């Protein structure tokens, strides 16, 4: 089932000026949040929205530990890599 991807990120370099490769490879670049949606599901029971936060545990209102960040990144990677992907800004989302 195709899934929709969306990222929010932080970088100190101007993406429009330096280009995508330089932006994401800068040491200050950080993925902040990634979202996955199953908006192409054939059945409402198969629909889902998942947000993977790489910075904050919003339930406990605290910054994630580096280990929690890795766990969330791994979970997101497994989900994203196991499905066909659709994205509004595919070049950026793929990077």
XYZ file of N, CA and C in Angstrom:
285
model
N 0.847 -1.180 0.000
C 0.000 0.000 0.000
C 0.891 1.240 0.000
N 0.655 2.179 -0.892
C 1.443 3.418 -0.887
C 1.184 4.226 0.375
N 2.214 4.880 0.852
C 2.085 5.757 2.013
C 2.564 7.148 1.638
N 2.039 8.149 2.321
C 2.489 9.521 2.127
C 3.532 9.857 3.176
N 4.580 10.560 2.765
C 5.648 10.965 3.671
C 5.711 12.480 3.776
N 6.047 12.958 4.962
C 6.311 14.380 5.148
C 7.338 14.525 6.261
N 8.328 15.376 6.032
C 9.367 15.656 7.015
C 9.344 17.120 7.391
N 9.737 17.384 8.609
C 10.077 18.734 9.044
C 11.510 18.638 9.539
N 12.323 19.596 9.154
C 13.733 19.531 9.503
C 14.249 20.903 9.913
N 15.462 20.909 10.435
C 16.153 22.143 10.794
C 17.544 22.106 10.195
N 17.945 23.201 9.621
C 19.309 23.347 9.131
C 19.704 24.810 9.189
N 20.980 25.081 9.396
C 21.433 26.464 9.499
C 21.758 27.067 8.134
N 21.866 26.228 7.114
C 22.183 26.715 5.771
C 20.889 26.947 4.994
N 20.924 27.861 4.067
C 19.760 28.196 3.260
C 19.607 27.146 2.156
N 18.572 26.341 2.240
C 18.331 25.260 1.286
C 18.306 25.770 -0.158
N 17.651 26.881 -0.392
C 17.550 27.414 -1.759
C 18.908 27.845 -2.305
N 19.794 28.266 -1.427
C 21.108 28.740 -1.856
C 22.092 27.589 -2.032
N 22.148 26.659 -1.048
C 23.181 25.618 -1.064
C 22.738 24.336 -1.750
N 21.433 24.150 -1.970
C 20.931 22.933 -2.603
C 20.707 21.814 -1.594
N 19.920 20.827 -2.011
C 19.494 19.747 -1.124
C 20.652 18.944 -0.549
N 21.576 18.490 -1.381
C 22.677 17.655 -0.897
C 23.498 18.364 0.182
N 23.843 19.622 -0.054
C 24.623 20.368 0.933
C 23.816 20.639 2.196
N 22.531 20.879 2.037
C 21.663 21.151 3.194
C 21.598 19.946 4.133
N 21.300 18.765 3.588
C 21.134 17.594 4.462
C 22.453 17.012 4.943
N 23.558 17.335 4.278
C 24.860 16.832 4.712
C 25.595 17.801 5.629
N 25.007 18.943 5.906
C 25.604 19.891 6.833
C 25.544 19.311 8.251
N 26.592 19.466 9.047
C 26.596 18.923 10.419
C 25.470 19.457 11.303
N 24.924 20.640 10.978
C 23.846 21.209 11.787
C 22.455 20.732 11.373
N 22.343 19.999 10.264
C 21.042 19.511 9.790
C 20.471 18.502 10.782
N 19.186 18.618 11.072
C 18.500 17.678 11.961
C 17.093 17.400 11.442
N 16.731 16.112 11.303
C 15.315 15.809 11.082
C 14.586 16.015 12.402
N 13.459 16.672 12.365
C 12.711 16.947 13.591
C 11.520 16.015 13.750
N 10.705 15.918 12.714
C 9.492 15.102 12.754
C 9.287 14.474 11.383
N 8.812 13.255 11.367
C 8.417 12.618 10.117
C 7.014 12.058 10.312
N 6.188 12.199 9.303
C 4.823 11.685 9.356
C 4.591 10.728 8.195
N 3.836 9.683 8.487
C 3.435 8.705 7.477
C 1.917 8.605 7.509
N 1.293 8.660 6.336
C -0.159 8.512 6.234
C -0.494 7.475 5.183
N -1.536 6.713 5.452
C -1.983 5.695 4.491
C -3.218 6.184 3.765
N -3.125 7.333 3.138
C -4.308 7.937 2.524
C -4.791 7.205 1.290
N -4.087 6.179 0.835
C -4.533 5.399 -0.315
C -5.153 4.058 0.087
N -5.418 3.860 1.366
C -5.995 2.598 1.826
C -7.365 2.381 1.193
N -7.651 1.145 0.824
C -8.937 0.812 0.209
C -10.055 0.731 1.234
N -9.710 0.454 2.471
C -10.686 0.254 3.532
C -10.339 1.213 4.676
N -11.358 1.870 5.252
C -11.107 2.799 6.356
C -10.383 2.136 7.517
N -10.601 0.828 7.711
C -9.934 0.124 8.801
C -8.427 0.040 8.582
N -7.970 0.221 7.341
C -6.548 0.159 7.030
C -5.871 1.529 7.058
N -6.639 2.586 7.292
C -6.086 3.941 7.308
C -5.277 4.161 8.587
N -4.187 4.911 8.464
C -3.413 5.264 9.646
C -2.624 6.542 9.415
N -2.320 7.221 10.485
C -1.418 8.371 10.524
C -0.464 8.124 11.679
N 0.812 8.186 11.402
C 1.818 7.982 12.444
C 2.789 9.153 12.392
N 3.067 9.752 13.529
C 4.069 10.810 13.615
C 5.254 10.288 14.418
N 6.422 10.417 13.832
C 7.662 10.038 14.506
C 8.397 11.317 14.866
N 8.450 11.622 16.152
C 9.131 12.830 16.618
C 10.553 12.442 17.002
N 11.521 13.153 16.477
C 12.924 12.844 16.743
C 13.544 13.795 17.761
N 12.710 14.640 18.389
C 13.232 15.627 19.324
C 12.531 15.568 20.679
N 11.194 15.533 20.672
C 10.426 15.716 21.906
C 9.476 14.547 22.137
N 9.362 14.134 23.400
C 8.298 13.222 23.818
C 7.159 14.122 24.279
N 6.170 14.332 23.410
C 5.117 15.301 23.718
C 4.207 14.837 24.848
N 4.077 13.520 25.048
C 3.249 13.028 26.156
C 3.861 13.402 27.505
N 5.185 13.306 27.587
C 5.876 13.593 28.851
C 6.492 14.988 28.878
N 6.368 15.716 27.775
C 6.891 17.086 27.659
C 8.365 17.169 28.043
N 9.171 16.372 27.331
C 10.610 16.383 27.580
C 11.352 16.061 26.287
N 12.614 16.432 26.260
C 13.488 16.153 25.126
C 13.832 14.662 25.129
N 13.815 14.042 23.952
C 14.176 12.633 23.838
C 15.665 12.427 24.092
N 15.993 11.293 24.673
C 17.399 10.918 24.819
C 17.930 10.490 23.450
N 19.241 10.479 23.252
C 19.783 9.989 21.982
C 19.310 8.569 21.644
N 19.185 7.701 22.635
C 18.706 6.334 22.381
C 17.255 6.345 21.905
N 16.397 7.161 22.516
C 15.000 7.268 22.084
C 14.912 7.832 20.662
N 15.784 8.773 20.348
C 15.815 9.317 18.992
C 16.162 8.218 17.987
N 17.157 7.378 18.311
C 17.546 6.269 17.418
C 16.412 5.268 17.257
N 15.722 4.953 18.347
C 14.590 4.011 18.292
C 13.515 4.552 17.367
N 13.165 5.831 17.505
C 12.142 6.433 16.640
C 12.590 6.473 15.185
N 13.857 6.799 14.946
C 14.374 6.838 13.578
C 14.355 5.437 12.955
N 14.738 4.424 13.723
C 14.711 3.046 13.216
C 13.283 2.601 12.902
N 12.333 2.918 13.785
C 10.934 2.538 13.561
C 10.398 3.221 12.307
N 10.707 4.501 12.150
C 10.282 5.221 10.953
C 10.900 4.601 9.694
N 12.183 4.307 9.730
C 12.870 3.732 8.565
C 12.270 2.401 8.156
N 11.965 1.554 9.137
C 11.346 0.253 8.824
C 9.992 0.436 8.150
N 9.175 1.340 8.670
C 7.851 1.563 8.098
C 7.960 2.177 6.704
N 8.802 3.183 6.553
C 8.925 3.869 5.266
C 9.509 2.947 4.198
N 10.446 2.105 4.570
C 11.100 1.237 3.588
C 10.291 -0.003 3.236
N 9.227 -0.261 3.958
C 8.421 -1.458 3.682
C 7.189 -1.149 2.834
N 7.055 0.086 2.374
C 5.889 0.495 1.585
C 6.321 1.387 0.430
N 5.524 1.392 -0.632
C 5.732 2.364 -1.705
C 5.457 3.745 -1.140
N 6.196 4.746 -1.592
C 6.109 6.071 -1.000
C 5.630 7.114 -2.000
N 4.806 8.022 -1.499
C 4.309 9.151 -2.269
C 4.615 10.394 -1.442
N 5.166 11.434 -2.088
C 5.507 12.638 -1.334
C 5.321 13.867 -2.208
N 4.892 14.952 -1.585
C 4.689 16.207 -2.299
C 6.029 16.738 -2.838
N 7.054 16.691 -2.015
C 8.383 17.180 -2.387
C 9.326 15.981 -2.373
N 9.164 15.092 -3.323
C 9.825 13.777 -3.303
C 11.337 13.853 -3.202
N 11.976 14.790 -3.851
C 13.428 14.884 -3.771
C 13.895 15.109 -2.352
N 13.224 16.001 -1.640
C 13.596 16.284 -0.256
C 13.246 15.101 0.642
N 12.062 14.548 0.498
C 11.639 13.436 1.351
C 12.536 12.217 1.146
N 12.988 11.986 -0.081
C 13.865 10.854 -0.364
C 15.219 11.030 0.305
N 15.712 12.258 0.347
C 17.033 12.539 0.916
C 17.035 12.230 2.393
